[in-house]
Short mmCIF file of C-alpha atoms in Angstrom, two decimals:
data_model
loop_
_atom_site.label_atom_id
_atom_site.label_comp_id
_atom_site.label_asym_id
_atom_site.label_seq_id
_atom_site.Cartn_x
_atom_site.Cartn_y
_atom_site.Cartn_z
CA UNK H 1 -68.46 -61.29 -43.60
CA UNK H 2 -66.38 -59.65 -46.34
CA UNK H 3 -63.92 -59.66 -49.13
CA UNK H 4 -60.19 -60.20 -48.16
CA UNK H 5 -58.13 -58.13 -50.40
CA UNK H 6 -54.36 -58.16 -49.88
CA UNK H 7 -52.06 -55.82 -51.83
CA UNK H 8 -54.48 -55.62 -54.71
CA UNK H 9 -55.33 -59.42 -54.84
CA UNK H 10 -58.88 -60.59 -54.01
CA UNK H 11 -58.52 -63.53 -51.62
CA UNK H 12 -62.17 -64.24 -51.52
CA UNK H 13 -65.28 -63.94 -49.21
CA UNK H 14 -64.63 -64.93 -45.56
CA UNK H 15 -65.43 -64.04 -41.91
CA UNK H 16 -63.59 -60.86 -40.92
CA UNK H 17 -63.00 -60.95 -37.06
CA UNK H 18 -62.07 -57.24 -37.04
CA UNK H 19 -61.71 -54.50 -39.56
CA UNK H 20 -58.01 -53.99 -39.07
CA UNK H 21 -55.56 -56.45 -40.35
CA UNK H 22 -51.83 -55.99 -40.12
CA UNK H 23 -49.74 -55.86 -43.21
CA UNK H 24 -47.95 -58.99 -42.28
CA UNK H 25 -48.52 -62.14 -40.28
CA UNK H 26 -47.16 -65.64 -39.85
CA UNK H 27 -48.85 -68.10 -42.17
CA UNK H 28 -49.63 -71.68 -41.50
CA UNK H 29 -48.26 -74.05 -44.26
CA UNK H 30 -51.75 -74.62 -45.71
CA UNK H 31 -52.46 -70.91 -45.84
CA UNK H 32 -49.14 -70.26 -47.54
CA UNK H 33 -49.83 -72.88 -50.07
CA UNK H 34 -53.28 -71.26 -50.65
CA UNK H 35 -51.81 -67.94 -51.00
CA UNK H 36 -49.01 -68.98 -53.55
CA UNK H 37 -51.53 -70.81 -55.75
CA UNK H 38 -53.83 -67.80 -55.88
CA UNK H 39 -50.82 -65.54 -56.88
CA UNK H 40 -50.62 -67.38 -60.28
CA UNK H 41 -54.24 -66.61 -61.18
CA UNK H 42 -54.23 -63.61 -63.54
CA UNK H 43 -57.80 -62.71 -62.88
CA UNK H 44 -57.07 -62.01 -59.09
CA UNK H 45 -53.98 -59.85 -60.06
CA UNK H 46 -54.68 -56.07 -59.61
CA UNK H 47 -53.81 -54.04 -62.92
CA UNK H 48 -50.92 -51.80 -62.89
CA UNK H 49 -52.00 -48.33 -62.64
CA UNK H 50 -49.34 -45.82 -63.76
CA UNK H 51 -49.03 -42.79 -61.37
CA UNK H 52 -47.55 -39.59 -62.38
CA UNK H 53 -44.54 -39.01 -60.24
CA UNK H 54 -44.16 -35.26 -61.18
CA UNK H 55 -46.09 -32.45 -59.54
CA UNK H 56 -45.95 -28.67 -59.49
CA UNK H 57 -43.56 -27.34 -56.98
CA UNK H 58 -43.91 -24.19 -54.81
CA UNK H 59 -42.04 -21.31 -56.58
CA UNK H 60 -39.48 -20.77 -53.42
CA UNK H 61 -38.81 -24.44 -53.01
CA UNK H 62 -38.16 -24.75 -56.84
CA UNK H 63 -35.58 -21.89 -56.61
CA UNK H 64 -33.89 -23.47 -53.65
CA UNK H 65 -33.65 -26.83 -55.13
CA UNK H 66 -32.34 -25.39 -58.53
CA UNK H 67 -29.60 -23.32 -56.87
CA UNK H 68 -28.50 -26.30 -54.84
CA UNK H 69 -28.30 -28.42 -57.94
CA UNK H 70 -30.56 -31.02 -56.26
CA UNK H 71 -33.19 -31.64 -59.05
CA UNK H 72 -32.46 -34.42 -61.55
CA UNK H 73 -31.55 -33.24 -65.12
CA UNK H 74 -34.77 -34.59 -66.54
CA UNK H 75 -36.88 -32.63 -64.10
CA UNK H 76 -35.04 -29.43 -64.95
CA UNK H 77 -35.56 -30.12 -68.64
CA UNK H 78 -39.32 -30.54 -67.99
CA UNK H 79 -39.41 -27.33 -66.06
CA UNK H 80 -37.50 -25.42 -68.92
CA UNK H 81 -40.19 -26.78 -71.30
CA UNK H 82 -42.91 -25.36 -69.14
CA UNK H 83 -41.29 -22.01 -68.61
CA UNK H 84 -43.34 -18.75 -69.15
CA UNK H 85 -42.89 -16.15 -71.85
CA UNK H 86 -40.05 -13.60 -71.51
CA UNK H 87 -42.19 -10.69 -70.39
CA UNK H 88 -42.35 -12.20 -66.92
CA UNK H 89 -39.68 -11.36 -64.47
CA UNK H 90 -36.54 -13.71 -64.19
CA UNK H 91 -37.52 -14.71 -60.72
CA UNK H 92 -40.82 -15.89 -61.83
CA UNK H 93 -39.41 -17.95 -64.73
CA UNK H 94 -36.73 -19.38 -62.46
CA UNK H 95 -39.57 -20.45 -59.93
CA UNK H 96 -41.72 -22.20 -62.49
CA UNK H 97 -40.82 -25.83 -62.51
CA UNK H 98 -41.60 -29.39 -61.57
CA UNK H 99 -40.70 -31.34 -58.54
CA UNK H 100 -40.22 -35.04 -58.73
CA UNK H 101 -41.82 -36.79 -55.87
CA UNK H 102 -38.83 -38.92 -54.76
CA UNK H 103 -36.18 -38.28 -52.18
CA UNK H 104 -33.65 -35.72 -53.00
CA UNK H 105 -30.18 -35.13 -51.64
CA UNK H 106 -30.76 -32.71 -48.92
CA UNK H 107 -28.78 -31.16 -46.16
CA UNK H 108 -31.22 -29.83 -43.55
CA UNK H 109 -28.16 -28.03 -41.84
CA UNK H 110 -28.04 -25.64 -44.92
CA UNK H 111 -30.61 -23.42 -43.21
CA UNK H 112 -28.68 -23.11 -40.04
CA UNK H 113 -26.35 -20.23 -39.25
CA UNK H 114 -23.75 -20.81 -36.84
CA UNK H 115 -23.93 -18.55 -33.77
CA UNK H 116 -20.22 -17.96 -33.67
CA UNK H 117 -20.12 -16.50 -37.23
CA UNK H 118 -23.11 -14.15 -36.57
CA UNK H 119 -21.55 -13.07 -33.22
CA UNK H 120 -18.21 -12.30 -34.96
CA UNK H 121 -19.99 -10.35 -37.67
CA UNK H 122 -21.71 -8.10 -35.10
CA UNK H 123 -18.53 -7.28 -33.24
#
């Protein structure tokens, strides 16, 4: 026996056949009706908890993202507000910043060097 909680909503105390429930399953019409009637009850709705989507970035990653112009403007502004005093080296001030925890435009091939160009340079 246990409480069934689905996506923050307490669906009540019932027999749990196993400890793992998939995120989705096909409902019978009676279950669907029960679920939709429970979704309108405000006491069962989980409160919205704001999550900060900004975290400190590693220094080299911040330099890389700034030079590639990948960081959104508001993130760059926040990073500039939190920069260190002028007595620290330029590279340290450039590396201080924030990283938005959302997908960025990123080209994974930018780290790759073509073998042909390296071979021609060595000749």
